[in-house]
Short mmCIF file of C-alpha atoms in Angstrom, two decimals:
data_model
loop_
_atom_site.label_atom_id
_atom_site.label_comp_id
_atom_site.label_asym_id
_atom_site.label_seq_id
_atom_site.Cartn_x
_atom_site.Cartn_y
_atom_site.Cartn_z
CA UNK A 1160 35.84 5.57 16.42
CA UNK A 1161 35.57 7.17 12.98
CA UNK A 1162 32.80 9.70 12.36
CA UNK A 1163 32.55 11.57 9.09
CA UNK A 1164 31.26 15.12 9.15
CA UNK A 1165 28.45 15.90 6.76
CA UNK A 1166 29.46 18.51 4.21
CA UNK A 1167 26.73 20.24 2.24
CA UNK A 1168 27.70 22.22 -0.84
CA UNK A 1169 24.35 23.61 -1.94
CA UNK A 1170 21.81 25.80 -0.20
CA UNK A 1171 18.83 25.29 -2.49
CA UNK A 1172 16.79 22.33 -3.70
CA UNK A 1173 15.89 24.25 -6.85
CA UNK A 1174 18.98 23.12 -8.76
CA UNK A 1175 19.91 19.62 -9.90
CA UNK A 1176 22.98 19.36 -7.61
CA UNK A 1177 21.10 20.92 -4.69
CA UNK A 1178 18.12 18.60 -5.01
CA UNK A 1179 20.28 15.49 -5.33
CA UNK A 1180 22.22 16.54 -2.27
CA UNK A 1181 18.96 16.99 -0.36
CA UNK A 1182 17.83 13.53 -1.45
CA UNK A 1183 21.07 11.79 -0.49
CA UNK A 1184 22.11 13.71 2.66
CA UNK A 1185 20.99 10.97 5.06
CA UNK A 1186 23.71 10.50 7.68
CA UNK A 1187 23.82 7.11 9.43
CA UNK A 1188 23.30 6.86 13.17
CA UNK A 1189 26.65 7.61 14.85
CA UNK A 1190 28.21 4.64 16.66
CA UNK A 1191 26.95 4.44 20.26
CA UNK A 1192 29.52 5.10 22.99
CA UNK A 1193 29.35 5.49 26.77
CA UNK A 1194 29.46 8.92 28.32
CA UNK A 1195 32.87 8.16 29.83
CA UNK A 1196 34.16 7.27 26.36
CA UNK A 1197 32.66 10.49 25.04
CA UNK A 1198 34.29 12.53 27.82
CA UNK A 1199 37.66 10.96 26.97
CA UNK A 1200 37.52 12.21 23.38
CA UNK A 1201 39.44 15.31 22.39
CA UNK A 1202 37.43 18.51 22.14
CA UNK A 1203 37.58 18.37 18.35
CA UNK A 1204 36.39 14.76 18.20
CA UNK A 1205 33.53 15.56 20.58
CA UNK A 1206 32.45 18.42 18.33
CA UNK A 1207 32.46 16.15 15.28
CA UNK A 1208 30.53 13.45 17.16
CA UNK A 1209 27.96 15.96 18.42
CA UNK A 1210 27.52 17.40 14.95
CA UNK A 1211 27.02 13.92 13.49
CA UNK A 1212 24.38 13.17 16.11
CA UNK A 1213 22.48 16.37 15.38
CA UNK A 1214 22.69 15.74 11.63
CA UNK A 1215 21.23 12.27 12.15
CA UNK A 1216 18.26 13.70 14.06
CA UNK A 1217 17.69 16.58 11.63
CA UNK A 1218 18.06 14.68 8.38
CA UNK A 1219 17.63 10.94 8.91
CA UNK A 1220 15.51 10.15 11.96
CA UNK A 1221 11.94 9.86 10.66
CA UNK A 1222 8.78 7.94 11.52
CA UNK A 1223 6.46 6.21 9.03
CA UNK A 1224 3.07 7.82 8.46
CA UNK A 1225 -0.12 6.59 6.78
CA UNK A 1226 0.11 9.47 4.30
CA UNK A 1227 3.51 8.27 3.15
CA UNK A 1228 2.13 4.88 2.18
CA UNK A 1229 -0.93 6.36 0.48
CA UNK A 1230 1.08 8.97 -1.43
CA UNK A 1231 3.74 6.49 -2.56
CA UNK A 1232 1.10 4.13 -3.95
CA UNK A 1233 -0.73 6.94 -5.74
CA UNK A 1234 2.45 8.40 -7.21
CA UNK A 1235 3.77 5.06 -8.48
CA UNK A 1236 0.50 4.43 -10.32
CA UNK A 1237 0.39 7.95 -11.74
CA UNK A 1238 3.96 7.82 -13.06
CA UNK A 1239 3.27 4.47 -14.72
CA UNK A 1240 -0.01 5.57 -16.31
CA UNK A 1241 0.91 9.14 -17.27
CA UNK A 1242 3.72 7.96 -19.53
CA UNK A 1243 1.11 6.08 -21.60
CA UNK A 1244 -1.51 8.84 -21.66
CA UNK A 1245 -1.68 11.39 -24.44
CA UNK A 1246 -3.82 13.97 -22.67
CA UNK A 1247 -5.36 14.95 -19.30
CA UNK A 1248 -2.63 13.36 -17.25
CA UNK A 1249 -3.29 13.24 -13.52
CA UNK A 1250 -1.21 14.71 -10.71
CA UNK A 1251 -1.08 14.65 -6.93
CA UNK A 1252 -1.77 17.40 -4.38
CA UNK A 1253 -0.21 17.37 -0.91
CA UNK A 1254 -2.13 19.87 1.18
CA UNK A 1255 -2.00 20.90 4.84
CA UNK A 1256 -1.61 23.95 7.10
CA UNK A 1257 1.83 25.05 8.31
CA UNK A 1258 3.95 22.70 10.46
CA UNK A 1259 2.42 19.51 9.10
CA UNK A 1260 5.40 18.13 7.14
CA UNK A 1261 4.22 18.74 3.57
CA UNK A 1262 7.65 19.43 2.12
CA UNK A 1263 9.14 16.52 4.08
CA UNK A 1264 6.59 14.17 2.51
CA UNK A 1265 7.29 15.59 -0.95
CA UNK A 1266 11.03 15.04 -0.41
CA UNK A 1267 10.36 11.44 0.58
CA UNK A 1268 8.38 10.88 -2.62
CA UNK A 1269 11.04 12.60 -4.71
CA UNK A 1270 13.69 10.41 -3.09
CA UNK A 1271 11.75 7.25 -3.93
CA UNK A 1272 11.40 8.30 -7.58
CA UNK A 1273 15.09 9.18 -7.88
CA UNK A 1274 16.16 5.91 -6.26
CA UNK A 1275 13.88 3.79 -8.42
CA UNK A 1276 15.18 5.50 -11.54
CA UNK A 1277 18.77 4.98 -10.37
CA UNK A 1278 18.04 1.30 -9.74
CA UNK A 1279 16.71 0.82 -13.27
CA UNK A 1280 19.26 3.06 -14.99
CA UNK A 1281 22.52 3.13 -12.95
CA UNK A 1282 24.20 5.46 -15.45
CA UNK A 1283 21.34 7.96 -15.56
CA UNK A 1284 23.42 10.92 -14.38
CA UNK A 1285 26.02 10.33 -17.10
CA UNK A 1286 23.18 10.24 -19.63
CA UNK A 1287 21.95 13.61 -18.39
CA UNK A 1288 18.63 12.28 -17.08
CA UNK A 1289 16.84 14.24 -14.37
CA UNK A 1290 13.97 12.12 -13.01
CA UNK A 1291 12.86 14.77 -10.49
CA UNK A 1292 12.53 18.53 -10.96
CA UNK A 1293 11.84 20.70 -7.90
CA UNK A 1294 10.67 24.30 -8.04
CA UNK A 1295 9.41 26.67 -5.33
CA UNK A 1296 7.05 29.47 -6.20
CA UNK A 1297 6.85 32.85 -4.50
CA UNK A 1298 3.79 34.93 -3.70
CA UNK A 1299 1.62 35.82 -6.71
CA UNK A 1300 3.91 33.86 -9.04
CA UNK A 1301 2.83 33.86 -12.67
CA UNK A 1302 2.71 30.98 -15.11
CA UNK A 1303 5.65 32.45 -16.98
CA UNK A 1304 7.70 32.54 -13.76
CA UNK A 1305 6.81 28.90 -13.09
CA UNK A 1306 7.95 27.86 -16.57
CA UNK A 1307 11.14 29.92 -16.27
CA UNK A 1308 12.03 28.05 -13.07
CA UNK A 1309 11.63 24.69 -14.81
CA UNK A 1310 13.93 25.86 -17.60
CA UNK A 1311 16.54 27.21 -15.16
CA UNK A 1312 16.48 23.93 -13.22
CA UNK A 1313 17.12 21.80 -16.30
CA UNK A 1314 19.24 24.24 -18.33
CA UNK A 1315 20.93 26.58 -15.84
CA UNK A 1316 23.57 27.75 -18.29
CA UNK A 1317 21.17 28.58 -21.10
CA UNK A 1318 20.84 32.26 -21.93
CA UNK A 1319 17.48 33.65 -20.86
CA UNK A 1320 15.73 35.56 -23.64
CA UNK A 1321 14.73 39.05 -22.67
CA UNK A 1322 11.38 38.85 -24.45
CA UNK A 1323 9.50 35.58 -24.89
CA UNK A 1324 5.82 34.71 -24.71
CA UNK A 1325 4.24 32.08 -22.47
CA UNK A 1326 3.60 29.69 -25.37
CA UNK A 1327 7.28 29.55 -26.35
CA UNK A 1328 8.36 29.23 -22.73
CA UNK A 1329 5.98 26.31 -22.25
CA UNK A 1330 7.23 24.60 -25.38
CA UNK A 1331 10.83 24.95 -24.19
CA UNK A 1332 9.97 23.65 -20.71
CA UNK A 1333 8.09 20.65 -22.10
CA UNK A 1334 10.96 19.79 -24.45
CA UNK A 1335 13.44 19.93 -21.56
CA UNK A 1336 11.26 17.74 -19.33
CA UNK A 1337 11.04 15.20 -22.16
CA UNK A 1338 14.72 15.24 -23.12
CA UNK A 1339 15.80 14.82 -19.47
CA UNK A 1340 13.34 11.93 -18.90
CA UNK A 1341 11.70 13.76 -16.00
CA UNK A 1342 9.11 11.65 -14.19
CA UNK A 1343 8.15 13.96 -11.32
CA UNK A 1344 7.74 17.73 -11.28
CA UNK A 1345 7.36 19.04 -7.72
CA UNK A 1346 5.85 22.53 -7.35
CA UNK A 1347 6.36 23.49 -3.71
CA UNK A 1348 4.55 26.41 -2.05
CA UNK A 1349 1.90 26.04 -4.76
CA UNK A 1350 -0.61 28.06 -2.73
CA UNK A 1351 1.35 31.15 -3.78
CA UNK A 1352 0.14 30.78 -7.35
CA UNK A 1353 -2.65 33.20 -8.11
CA UNK A 1354 -5.08 33.84 -10.93
CA UNK A 1355 -6.06 31.77 -13.93
CA UNK A 1356 -2.75 31.94 -15.83
CA UNK A 1357 -0.69 29.63 -13.56
CA UNK A 1358 -3.54 27.11 -13.48
CA UNK A 1359 -3.78 27.10 -17.27
CA UNK A 1360 0.00 26.61 -17.49
CA UNK A 1361 -0.12 23.63 -15.11
CA UNK A 1362 -3.02 22.15 -17.04
CA UNK A 1363 -1.04 22.55 -20.27
CA UNK A 1364 1.99 20.87 -18.68
CA UNK A 1365 -0.22 17.94 -17.70
CA UNK A 1366 -1.47 17.74 -21.29
CA UNK A 1367 1.87 18.11 -23.03
CA UNK A 1368 4.41 16.47 -20.68
CA UNK A 1369 4.38 12.94 -19.31
CA UNK A 1370 6.00 14.16 -16.07
CA UNK A 1371 3.65 13.74 -13.11
CA UNK A 1372 2.97 17.08 -11.40
CA UNK A 1373 3.01 17.15 -7.58
CA UNK A 1374 1.55 20.32 -6.07
CA UNK A 1375 2.55 20.99 -2.46
CA UNK A 1376 1.07 23.76 -0.34
CA UNK A 1377 -1.44 25.14 2.14
CA UNK A 1378 -5.17 24.45 1.68
CA UNK A 1379 -4.74 23.77 -2.02
CA UNK A 1380 -8.20 22.41 -2.78
CA UNK A 1381 -9.97 25.25 -0.95
CA UNK A 1382 -7.58 28.16 -1.47
CA UNK A 1383 -7.40 30.92 -4.04
CA UNK A 1384 -5.09 29.06 -6.41
CA UNK A 1385 -7.01 25.84 -7.02
CA UNK A 1386 -10.32 26.15 -5.19
CA UNK A 1387 -12.33 27.81 -7.95
CA UNK A 1388 -12.32 28.88 -11.59
CA UNK A 1389 -9.66 27.41 -13.85
CA UNK A 1390 -7.72 26.27 -10.80
CA UNK A 1391 -10.52 23.86 -10.03
CA UNK A 1392 -9.78 22.07 -13.31
CA UNK A 1393 -6.29 21.31 -12.00
CA UNK A 1394 -7.72 20.14 -8.67
CA UNK A 1395 -10.07 17.75 -10.45
CA UNK A 1396 -7.10 16.26 -12.28
CA UNK A 1397 -5.22 15.55 -9.04
CA UNK A 1398 -5.42 12.97 -6.29
CA UNK A 1399 -5.58 14.91 -3.03
CA UNK A 1400 -3.58 13.87 0.05
CA UNK A 1401 -4.34 16.01 3.09
CA UNK A 1402 -2.18 15.93 6.21
CA UNK A 1403 -4.12 16.28 9.43
CA UNK A 1404 -3.52 16.44 13.15
CA UNK A 1405 -3.48 13.15 14.99
CA UNK A 1406 -6.69 12.79 16.99
CA UNK A 1407 -5.83 10.76 20.09
CA UNK A 1408 -9.47 10.54 21.05
CA UNK A 1409 -9.65 7.59 18.67
CA UNK A 1410 -7.88 4.30 19.36
CA UNK A 1411 -6.11 4.38 15.99
CA UNK A 1412 -4.95 7.96 16.51
CA UNK A 1413 -3.66 7.27 20.00
CA UNK A 1414 -1.81 4.15 18.81
CA UNK A 1415 -0.25 6.07 15.92
CA UNK A 1416 0.93 8.93 18.15
CA UNK A 1417 2.38 6.53 20.73
CA UNK A 1418 4.27 4.68 17.96
CA UNK A 1419 5.73 7.94 16.69
CA UNK A 1420 6.88 9.03 20.13
CA UNK A 1421 8.29 5.58 20.92
CA UNK A 1422 10.19 5.51 17.61
CA UNK A 1423 11.86 8.82 18.36
CA UNK A 1424 12.50 7.69 21.94
CA UNK A 1425 14.21 4.46 20.84
CA UNK A 1426 16.48 6.17 18.37
CA UNK A 1427 17.80 9.22 20.24
CA UNK A 1428 21.58 9.27 19.63
CA UNK A 1429 22.51 10.10 23.21
CA UNK A 1430 25.22 8.41 25.27
CA UNK A 1431 23.75 5.57 27.36
CA UNK A 1432 20.23 6.62 26.40
CA UNK A 1433 17.48 4.63 28.09
CA UNK A 1434 14.13 5.09 26.34
CA UNK A 1435 11.24 5.97 28.60
CA UNK A 1436 10.77 9.65 29.37
CA UNK A 1437 9.46 10.61 25.92
CA UNK A 1438 7.24 7.55 25.73
CA UNK A 1439 5.71 8.09 29.17
CA UNK A 1440 4.98 11.71 28.29
CA UNK A 1441 3.28 11.01 24.95
CA UNK A 1442 0.07 12.78 26.03
CA UNK A 1443 1.93 15.92 27.08
CA UNK A 1444 3.89 15.85 23.84
CA UNK A 1445 0.65 15.59 21.89
CA UNK A 1446 -0.65 18.68 23.65
CA UNK A 1447 2.62 20.56 23.14
CA UNK A 1448 2.78 19.63 19.45
CA UNK A 1449 -0.94 20.15 18.89
CA UNK A 1450 -1.02 16.68 17.33
CA UNK A 1451 1.36 17.64 14.53
CA UNK A 1452 4.24 15.39 13.54
CA UNK A 1453 6.42 18.25 12.25
CA UNK A 1454 6.31 19.93 15.68
CA UNK A 1455 7.00 16.65 17.47
CA UNK A 1456 10.09 16.23 15.27
CA UNK A 1457 11.08 19.83 16.11
CA UNK A 1458 10.79 19.07 19.83
CA UNK A 1459 13.04 16.02 19.46
CA UNK A 1460 15.58 18.00 17.43
CA UNK A 1461 15.68 20.80 20.00
CA UNK A 1462 15.93 18.32 22.86
CA UNK A 1463 19.05 16.77 21.36
CA UNK A 1464 20.53 20.17 20.58
CA UNK A 1465 19.89 21.48 24.10
CA UNK A 1466 21.43 18.44 25.80
CA UNK A 1467 24.50 18.48 23.56
CA UNK A 1468 24.77 22.21 24.17
CA UNK A 1469 25.29 21.78 27.93
CA UNK A 1470 29.07 22.22 28.25
CA UNK A 1471 29.28 20.98 31.87
CA UNK A 1472 26.89 18.04 31.59
CA UNK A 1473 27.80 14.80 33.35
CA UNK A 1474 25.25 12.65 31.52
CA UNK A 1475 22.87 12.80 28.57
CA UNK A 1476 19.79 11.41 30.24
CA UNK A 1477 16.43 12.65 29.01
CA UNK A 1478 14.79 14.02 32.14
CA UNK A 1479 11.50 15.80 32.59
CA UNK A 1480 13.42 18.98 33.48
CA UNK A 1481 15.35 18.88 30.22
CA UNK A 1482 12.21 18.06 28.25
CA UNK A 1483 10.24 20.84 29.91
CA UNK A 1484 12.94 23.39 29.11
CA UNK A 1485 12.51 22.55 25.44
CA UNK A 1486 8.71 22.63 25.60
CA UNK A 1487 8.76 25.94 27.45
CA UNK A 1488 11.10 27.41 24.85
CA UNK A 1489 8.82 26.16 22.09
CA UNK A 1490 5.93 28.03 23.65
CA UNK A 1491 7.97 31.23 23.62
CA UNK A 1492 9.21 31.04 20.04
CA UNK A 1493 6.46 29.40 17.96
CA UNK A 1494 2.71 30.00 17.46
CA UNK A 1495 1.96 26.88 19.55
CA UNK A 1496 0.73 28.22 22.89
CA UNK A 1497 0.49 25.01 24.90
CA UNK A 1498 -0.05 24.95 28.66
CA UNK A 1499 2.30 22.12 29.65
CA UNK A 1500 3.85 22.65 33.11
CA UNK A 1501 6.82 20.88 34.67
CA UNK A 1502 4.49 19.04 37.05
CA UNK A 1503 2.67 17.56 34.04
CA UNK A 1504 5.79 15.62 33.05
CA UNK A 1505 7.23 12.43 34.51
CA UNK A 1506 10.64 10.79 34.33
CA UNK A 1507 11.27 7.35 32.88
CA UNK A 1508 10.20 4.49 35.15
#
């Protein structure tokens, strides 16, 4: 059995190498083996295998969502049309509270744009093309700071002038986006933008650059950044995708949640895993996750980590005791204060 360890060289998505690493770091599912075969491995090989399994769960194991399909269709149309517009180009907003998977959705969209560009232009990296730019804004970020991040992303070695006005910064940023054939500009944590200046800068970018702007953040349409004043002009130029809790009181919501849980259950990279316990406890998991996919994914990730962290384990079966230990820990360490008890859970049939 050959398992390659995942090696990451960059900590941030806000550089070209870091973003491309984030878009391509998708480890395959490790080859399945029996627990006896696992126990026969050397300690070093077990560590590598365990690490590969956790990397698969953290980085690769995902479930399809309705918002992914909607966002992908919107973005493809915007990118196609914005390159032919001369003014008032449209963008996309991805808005939700915390723990709803906003950044994960934005990464998925960025990955699709990068892959499509690579398919059409296989030598795009040699030509210096950067189809996706990713920036993250901090609290009370100004328009000048936003433009400076774009410039640093695309020209990290360029000397930063000590004194430059917003107009010249914008011109430089627009020229770089054009010369690098950028199609998507992701502004993550966009709710941190405040005041009219950042909104006017984003509006100017939409006017002057053919790159489609994707704003990602908390309560964007109703918050301080884009809910009123000049920010509202940006909102009106964007298609809004809001991520919501799954309401299992509806048939469609219940079916969607059950599919998500079953998908995770089928794909757990555990030795001799038999799906069942997660699926049978889908209602308890909904309560524990408060209907949020990002927390469900966190539960699955912690479940794998906790099982692989048992040094004296004799199997890797998902039991209600192991699942409850994770749910109880979640209650202690996150804002989700669920009331799931051990007796609420059942084992696989």
